[in-house]
Coordinates of N, CA and C in Angstrom, one line a residue:
M1 N 245.1 248.0 59.9 CA 246.0 247.2 60.7 C 245.6 245.8 60.9
K2 N 244.3 245.5 60.9 CA 243.8 244.2 61.0 C 244.2 243.3 59.9
A3 N 244.1 243.8 58.7 CA 244.5 243.1 57.5 C 245.9 242.7 57.5
Y4 N 246.8 243.6 58.0 CA 248.2 243.4 58.0 C 248.5 242.3 59.0
K5 N 247.8 242.3 60.1 CA 248.1 241.3 61.2 C 247.7 239.9 60.7
T6 N 246.6 239.8 60.0 CA 246.2 238.5 59.4 C 247.2 238.0 58.4
L7 N 247.7 238.9 57.6 CA 248.7 238.6 56.6 C 250.0 238.1 57.2
Q8 N 250.4 238.7 58.3 CA 251.6 238.4 59.0 C 251.6 236.9 59.4
A9 N 250.5 236.4 59.7 CA 250.4 235.0 60.2 C 250.6 234.0 59.1
L10 N 250.6 234.4 57.8 CA 250.6 233.5 56.7 C 252.1 233.1 56.4
S11 N 252.3 232.0 55.8 CA 253.6 231.6 55.3 C 253.9 232.3 54.0
P12 N 255.2 232.3 53.6 CA 255.5 233.0 52.3 C 254.8 232.3 51.1
T13 N 254.6 231.0 51.1 CA 253.9 230.4 49.9 C 252.4 230.8 49.9
E14 N 251.8 230.9 51.1 CA 250.4 231.4 51.2 C 250.3 232.9 50.8
L15 N 251.3 233.7 51.1 CA 251.4 235.1 50.7 C 251.5 235.2 49.2
K16 N 252.3 234.4 48.6 CA 252.4 234.4 47.1 C 251.1 234.0 46.5
A17 N 250.4 233.1 47.0 CA 249.1 232.7 46.5 C 248.1 233.8 46.6
R18 N 248.1 234.5 47.8 CA 247.2 235.7 48.0 C 247.6 236.8 47.0
L19 N 248.9 237.0 46.8 CA 249.3 238.0 45.9 C 248.8 237.8 44.5
L20 N 248.8 236.5 44.0 CA 248.3 236.1 42.7 C 246.8 236.4 42.6
E21 N 246.1 236.0 43.7 CA 244.6 236.3 43.7 C 244.4 237.8 43.7
S22 N 245.1 238.6 44.4 CA 244.9 240.0 44.4 C 245.2 240.6 43.1
R23 N 246.2 240.2 42.4 CA 246.5 240.7 41.1 C 245.4 240.3 40.1
K24 N 244.9 239.1 40.2 CA 243.8 238.7 39.3 C 242.5 239.6 39.6
E25 N 242.3 239.9 40.8 CA 241.2 240.8 41.2 C 241.4 242.2 40.6
M26 N 242.6 242.7 40.7 CA 242.9 244.0 40.2 C 242.7 244.1 38.7
L27 N 243.0 243.0 38.0 CA 242.8 243.0 36.6 C 241.3 243.0 36.2
K28 N 240.5 242.2 37.0 CA 239.1 242.2 36.8 C 238.5 243.6 37.1
L29 N 238.9 244.2 38.2 CA 238.4 245.5 38.5 C 238.8 246.6 37.5
R30 N 240.0 246.5 37.0 CA 240.4 247.5 36.0 C 239.5 247.4 34.7
T31 N 239.2 246.2 34.3 CA 238.4 246.0 33.1 C 237.0 246.5 33.4
Q32 N 236.5 246.3 34.6 CA 235.2 246.8 35.0 C 235.2 248.4 35.0
A33 N 236.2 249.0 35.5 CA 236.3 250.4 35.5 C 236.4 251.0 34.1
I34 N 237.1 250.4 33.2 CA 237.2 250.9 31.9 C 235.9 250.7 31.1
T35 N 235.2 249.6 31.3 CA 234.0 249.4 30.6 C 232.8 250.1 31.3
G36 N 233.0 250.5 32.5 CA 232.0 251.2 33.2 C 230.8 250.3 33.7
T37 N 231.1 249.0 33.9 CA 230.1 248.1 34.4 C 229.8 248.2 35.9
S38 N 230.7 248.7 36.6 CA 230.5 248.8 38.1 C 231.0 250.1 38.6
G39 N 230.2 250.8 39.3 CA 230.6 252.1 39.8 C 231.5 252.0 41.0
K40 N 231.5 250.9 41.7 CA 232.2 250.7 42.9 C 233.6 250.2 42.7
S41 N 233.9 249.9 41.4 CA 235.2 249.2 41.1 C 236.4 250.1 41.4
I42 N 236.3 251.4 41.4 CA 237.5 252.2 41.6 C 237.9 252.1 43.1
G43 N 237.0 252.1 44.0 CA 237.3 252.0 45.4 C 237.8 250.6 45.7
Q44 N 237.2 249.6 45.1 CA 237.7 248.2 45.3 C 239.1 248.0 44.7
L45 N 239.3 248.7 43.6 CA 240.7 248.6 43.0 C 241.7 249.2 43.9
Q46 N 241.4 250.3 44.5 CA 242.4 250.9 45.5 C 242.7 250.0 46.7
K47 N 241.6 249.3 47.2 CA 241.8 248.4 48.3 C 242.6 247.2 47.9
A48 N 242.4 246.7 46.6 CA 243.2 245.6 46.1 C 244.7 245.9 46.0
K49 N 244.9 247.2 45.5 CA 246.3 247.6 45.3 C 247.0 247.7 46.7
K50 N 246.3 248.2 47.7 CA 246.9 248.3 49.0 C 247.2 247.0 49.6
N51 N 246.3 246.0 49.4 CA 246.4 244.7 49.9 C 247.7 244.0 49.2
A52 N 247.8 244.2 47.9 CA 249.0 243.7 47.2 C 250.2 244.3 47.7
A53 N 250.2 245.6 48.0 CA 251.4 246.3 48.5 C 251.8 245.7 49.9
R54 N 250.8 245.4 50.7 CA 251.0 244.9 52.0 C 251.7 243.5 51.9
I55 N 251.2 242.7 51.0 CA 251.7 241.4 50.8 C 253.2 241.4 50.3
L56 N 253.4 242.3 49.3 CA 254.8 242.5 48.8 C 255.7 243.0 49.9
S57 N 255.3 243.8 50.8 CA 256.1 244.3 51.9 C 256.5 243.1 52.8
L58 N 255.5 242.3 53.1 CA 255.8 241.2 54.0 C 256.7 240.2 53.3
L59 N 256.5 240.0 52.0 CA 257.4 239.0 51.3 C 258.8 239.5 51.3
S60 N 259.0 240.8 51.0 CA 260.4 241.3 51.0 C 261.0 241.3 52.4
K61 N 260.2 241.6 53.4 CA 260.7 241.6 54.8 C 261.1 240.1 55.1
S62 N 260.3 239.1 54.8 CA 260.7 237.8 55.1 C 261.9 237.3 54.3
E63 N 262.1 237.8 53.1 CA 263.3 237.4 52.3 C 264.5 238.1 52.9
A64 N 264.4 239.3 53.4 CA 265.5 240.0 54.0 C 266.0 239.3 55.3
L65 N 265.1 238.8 56.0 CA 265.4 238.1 57.2 C 266.1 236.7 57.0
A66 N 265.7 236.1 55.9 CA 266.2 234.8 55.6 C 267.7 234.7 55.1

């Protein structure tokens, strides 16, 4: 809930920037999971996916209100 509240305070342009960062992080974590370089990457990947979903939800909500 805390992450969602902090994301709600951001503007749509900031949310889009965060979404781009999150997607880059997911790509990096996927490659680490495939190559097996980091054992923690699966959990971090799930967190990054949830964060991206939160951002997309807020973006679609703000577009629906506009």
